[in-house]
PDB file of C-alpha atoms in Angstrom:
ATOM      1  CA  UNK A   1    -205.323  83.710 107.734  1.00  0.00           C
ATOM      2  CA  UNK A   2    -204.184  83.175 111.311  1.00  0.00           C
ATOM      3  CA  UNK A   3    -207.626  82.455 113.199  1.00  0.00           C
ATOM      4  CA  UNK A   4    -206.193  80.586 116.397  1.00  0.00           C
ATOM      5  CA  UNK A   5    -208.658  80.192 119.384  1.00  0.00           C
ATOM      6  CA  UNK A   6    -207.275  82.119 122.161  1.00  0.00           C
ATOM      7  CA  UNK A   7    -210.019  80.629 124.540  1.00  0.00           C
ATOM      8  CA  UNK A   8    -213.537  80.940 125.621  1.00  0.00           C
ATOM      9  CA  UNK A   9    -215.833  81.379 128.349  1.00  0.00           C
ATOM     10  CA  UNK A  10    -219.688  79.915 128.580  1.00  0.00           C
ATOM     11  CA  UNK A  11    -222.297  79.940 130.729  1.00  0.00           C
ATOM     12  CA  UNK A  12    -225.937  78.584 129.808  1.00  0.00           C
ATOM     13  CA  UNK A  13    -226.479  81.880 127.953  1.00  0.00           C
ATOM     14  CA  UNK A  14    -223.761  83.446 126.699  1.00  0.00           C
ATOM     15  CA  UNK A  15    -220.436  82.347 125.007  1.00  0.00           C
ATOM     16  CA  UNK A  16    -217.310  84.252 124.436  1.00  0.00           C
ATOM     17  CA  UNK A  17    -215.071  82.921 122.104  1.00  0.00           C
ATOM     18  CA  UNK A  18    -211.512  85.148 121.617  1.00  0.00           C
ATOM     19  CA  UNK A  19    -208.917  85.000 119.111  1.00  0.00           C
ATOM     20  CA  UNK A  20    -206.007  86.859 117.754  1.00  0.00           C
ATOM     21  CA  UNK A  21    -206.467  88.799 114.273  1.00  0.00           C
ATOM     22  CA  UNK A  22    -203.316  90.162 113.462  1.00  0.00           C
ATOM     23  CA  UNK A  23    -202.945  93.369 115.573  1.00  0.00           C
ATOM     24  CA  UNK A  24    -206.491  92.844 116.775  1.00  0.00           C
ATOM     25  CA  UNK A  25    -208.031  90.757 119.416  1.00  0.00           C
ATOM     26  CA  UNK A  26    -211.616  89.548 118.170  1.00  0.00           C
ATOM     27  CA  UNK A  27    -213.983  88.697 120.711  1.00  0.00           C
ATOM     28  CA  UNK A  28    -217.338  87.046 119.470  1.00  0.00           C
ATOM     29  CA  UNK A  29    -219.981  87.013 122.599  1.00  0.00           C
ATOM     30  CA  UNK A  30    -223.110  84.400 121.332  1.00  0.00           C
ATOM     31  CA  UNK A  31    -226.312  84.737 123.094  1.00  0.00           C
ATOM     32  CA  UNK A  32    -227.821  87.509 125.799  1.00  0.00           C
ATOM     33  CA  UNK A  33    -225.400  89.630 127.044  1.00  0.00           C
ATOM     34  CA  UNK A  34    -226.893  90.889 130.809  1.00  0.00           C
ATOM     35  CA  UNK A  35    -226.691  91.453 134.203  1.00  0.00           C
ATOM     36  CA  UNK A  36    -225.876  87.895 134.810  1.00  0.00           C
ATOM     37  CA  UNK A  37    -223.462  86.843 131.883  1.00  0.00           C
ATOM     38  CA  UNK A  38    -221.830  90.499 131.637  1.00  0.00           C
ATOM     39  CA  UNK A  39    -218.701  89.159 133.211  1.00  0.00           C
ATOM     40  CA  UNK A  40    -218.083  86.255 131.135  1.00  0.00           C
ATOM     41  CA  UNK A  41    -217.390  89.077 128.639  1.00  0.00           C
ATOM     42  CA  UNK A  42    -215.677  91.587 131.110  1.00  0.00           C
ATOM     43  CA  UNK A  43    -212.880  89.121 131.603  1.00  0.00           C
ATOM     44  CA  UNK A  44    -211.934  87.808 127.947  1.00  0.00           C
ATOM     45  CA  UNK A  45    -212.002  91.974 127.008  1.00  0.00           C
ATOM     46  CA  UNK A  46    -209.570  92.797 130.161  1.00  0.00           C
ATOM     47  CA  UNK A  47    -207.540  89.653 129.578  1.00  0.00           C
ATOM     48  CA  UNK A  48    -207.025  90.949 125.892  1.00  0.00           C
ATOM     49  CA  UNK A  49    -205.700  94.620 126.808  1.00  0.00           C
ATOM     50  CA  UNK A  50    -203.345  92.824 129.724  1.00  0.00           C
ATOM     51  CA  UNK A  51    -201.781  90.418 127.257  1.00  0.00           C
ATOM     52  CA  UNK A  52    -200.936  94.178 124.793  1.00  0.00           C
ATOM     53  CA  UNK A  53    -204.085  94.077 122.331  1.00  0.00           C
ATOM     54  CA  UNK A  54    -205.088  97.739 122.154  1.00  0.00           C
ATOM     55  CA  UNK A  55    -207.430  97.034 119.205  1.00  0.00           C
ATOM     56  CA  UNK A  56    -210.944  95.386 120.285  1.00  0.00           C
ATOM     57  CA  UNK A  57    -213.326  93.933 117.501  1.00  0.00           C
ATOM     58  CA  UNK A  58    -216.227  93.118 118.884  1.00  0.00           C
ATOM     59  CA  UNK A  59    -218.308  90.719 116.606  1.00  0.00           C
ATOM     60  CA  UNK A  60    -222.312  91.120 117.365  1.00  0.00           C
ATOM     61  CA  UNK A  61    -223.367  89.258 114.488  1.00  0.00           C
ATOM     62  CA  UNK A  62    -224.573  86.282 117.100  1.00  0.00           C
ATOM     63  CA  UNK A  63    -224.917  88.292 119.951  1.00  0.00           C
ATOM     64  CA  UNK A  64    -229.302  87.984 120.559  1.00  0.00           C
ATOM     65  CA  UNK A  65    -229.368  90.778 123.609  1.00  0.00           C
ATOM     66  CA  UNK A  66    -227.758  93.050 125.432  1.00  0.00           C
ATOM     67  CA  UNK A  67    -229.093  95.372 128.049  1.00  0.00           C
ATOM     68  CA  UNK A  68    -227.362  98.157 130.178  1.00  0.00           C
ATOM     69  CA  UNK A  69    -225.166  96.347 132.105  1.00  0.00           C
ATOM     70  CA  UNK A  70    -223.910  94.470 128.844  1.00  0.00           C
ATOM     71  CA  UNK A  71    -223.222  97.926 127.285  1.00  0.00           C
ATOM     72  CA  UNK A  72    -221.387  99.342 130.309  1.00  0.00           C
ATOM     73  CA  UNK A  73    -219.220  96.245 130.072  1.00  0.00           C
ATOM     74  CA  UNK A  74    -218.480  97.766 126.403  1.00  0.00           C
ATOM     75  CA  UNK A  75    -217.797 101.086 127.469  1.00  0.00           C
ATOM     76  CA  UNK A  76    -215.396 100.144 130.179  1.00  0.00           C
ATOM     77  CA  UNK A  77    -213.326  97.974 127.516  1.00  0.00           C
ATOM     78  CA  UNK A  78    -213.659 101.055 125.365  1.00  0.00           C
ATOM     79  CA  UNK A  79    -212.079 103.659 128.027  1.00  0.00           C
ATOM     80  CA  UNK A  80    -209.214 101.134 128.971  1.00  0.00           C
ATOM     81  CA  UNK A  81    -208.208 100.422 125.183  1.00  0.00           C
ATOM     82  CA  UNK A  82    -208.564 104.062 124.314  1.00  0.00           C
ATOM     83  CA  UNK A  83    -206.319 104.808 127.467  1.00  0.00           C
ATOM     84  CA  UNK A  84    -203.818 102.232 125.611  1.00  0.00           C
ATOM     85  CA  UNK A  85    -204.188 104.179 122.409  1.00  0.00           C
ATOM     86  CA  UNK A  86    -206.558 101.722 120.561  1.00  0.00           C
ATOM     87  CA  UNK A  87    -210.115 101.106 120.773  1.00  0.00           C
ATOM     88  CA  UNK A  88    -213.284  98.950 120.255  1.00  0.00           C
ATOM     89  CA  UNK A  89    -214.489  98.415 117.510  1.00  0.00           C
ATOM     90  CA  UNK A  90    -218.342  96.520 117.334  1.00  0.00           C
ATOM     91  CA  UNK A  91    -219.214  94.663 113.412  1.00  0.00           C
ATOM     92  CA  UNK A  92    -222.467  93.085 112.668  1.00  0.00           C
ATOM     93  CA  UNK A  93    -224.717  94.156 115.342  1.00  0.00           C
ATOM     94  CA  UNK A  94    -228.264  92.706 115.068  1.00  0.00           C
ATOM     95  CA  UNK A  95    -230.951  94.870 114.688  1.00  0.00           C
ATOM     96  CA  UNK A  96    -232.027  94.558 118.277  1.00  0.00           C
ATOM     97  CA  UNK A  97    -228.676  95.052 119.894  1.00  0.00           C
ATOM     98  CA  UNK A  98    -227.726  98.144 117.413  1.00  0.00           C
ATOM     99  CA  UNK A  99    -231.058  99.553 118.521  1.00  0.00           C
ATOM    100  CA  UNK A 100    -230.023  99.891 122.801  1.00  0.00           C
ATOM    101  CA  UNK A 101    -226.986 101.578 121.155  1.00  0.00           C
ATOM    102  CA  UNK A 102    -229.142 104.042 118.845  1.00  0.00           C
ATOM    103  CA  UNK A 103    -231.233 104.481 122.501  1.00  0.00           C
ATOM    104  CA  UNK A 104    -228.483 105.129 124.696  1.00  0.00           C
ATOM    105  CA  UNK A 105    -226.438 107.924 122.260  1.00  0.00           C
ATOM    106  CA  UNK A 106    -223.348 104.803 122.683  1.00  0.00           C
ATOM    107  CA  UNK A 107    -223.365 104.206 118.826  1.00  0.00           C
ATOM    108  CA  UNK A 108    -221.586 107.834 118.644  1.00  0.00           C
ATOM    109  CA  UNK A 109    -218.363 106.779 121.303  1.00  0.00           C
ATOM    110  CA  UNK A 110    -217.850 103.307 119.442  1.00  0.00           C
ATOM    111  CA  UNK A 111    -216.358 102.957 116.047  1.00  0.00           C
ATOM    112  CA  UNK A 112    -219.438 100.640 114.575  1.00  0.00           C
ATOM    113  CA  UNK A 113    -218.922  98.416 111.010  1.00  0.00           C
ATOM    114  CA  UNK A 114    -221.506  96.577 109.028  1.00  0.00           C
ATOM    115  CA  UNK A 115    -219.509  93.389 108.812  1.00  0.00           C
ATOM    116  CA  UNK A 116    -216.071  91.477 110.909  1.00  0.00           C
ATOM    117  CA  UNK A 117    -214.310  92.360 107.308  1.00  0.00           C
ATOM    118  CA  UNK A 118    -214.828  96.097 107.481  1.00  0.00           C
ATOM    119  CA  UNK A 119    -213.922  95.979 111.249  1.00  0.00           C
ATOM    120  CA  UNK A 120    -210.411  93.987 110.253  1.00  0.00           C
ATOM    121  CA  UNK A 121    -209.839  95.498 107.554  1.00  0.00           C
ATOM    122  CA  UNK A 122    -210.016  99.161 109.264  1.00  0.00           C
ATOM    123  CA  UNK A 123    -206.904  98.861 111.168  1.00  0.00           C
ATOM    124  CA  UNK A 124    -204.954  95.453 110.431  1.00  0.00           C
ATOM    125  CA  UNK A 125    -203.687  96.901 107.361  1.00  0.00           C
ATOM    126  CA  UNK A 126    -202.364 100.289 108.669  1.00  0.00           C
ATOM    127  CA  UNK A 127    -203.873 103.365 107.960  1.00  0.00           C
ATOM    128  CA  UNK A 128    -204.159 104.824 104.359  1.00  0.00           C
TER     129      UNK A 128
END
């Protein structure tokens, strides 16, 4: 499988790794996702949709926090790659991150799977 490191992006809290999956761009944040590491995960997901990758998969499984501004980050990637006809897709949110979703009502606008597989596997391979 082609898993090449597009880049990544730290700061003392969070990391954002990116790389290309096929037609998808997987972006792993790792750590606590706020108000003062949102953009170090704004950028990676913008880059992504300049460089042609409709198709954001989002993988939460090390992702510790995330708090409004963290989810708005989310929804703005959502609205641009939706305007490009793909979308985000989120797999393996923690407990505590799936729960601001459940809060908020955002689990409904985002196309959520149990595991990076599922998410892959739900569009790389066409649909049918």
């Amino acid at each position: 499988m082609d898993r090449g490191t597009v880049g990544s992006a730290q700061s003392g809290r969070l990391l954002v790794e990116v790389r290309e999956e096929g037609s998808s761009a997987v972006v792993t944040p790792v750590g606590e996702l706020d108000h003062h590491t949102a953009d170090l995960l704004r950028e990676p997901l913008e880059e992504c949709l300049t460089k042609g990758f409709s198709r954001l998969v989002v993988d939460c499984s090390r992702l510790e926090f995330c708090d409004s501004t963290g989810l708005n980050v989310l929804l703005g990637a959502r609205l641009k790659a939706e305007a490009a006809g793909g979308g985000v897709h989120l797999a393996g949110m923690q407990p505590v991150v799936a729960r601001v979703f459940e809060i908020t009502g955002a689990e409904a606008v985002f196309t959520v799977h149990d595991t990076l597989e599922d998410a892959l596997g739900d569009g790389s391979a066409g649909s049918g």
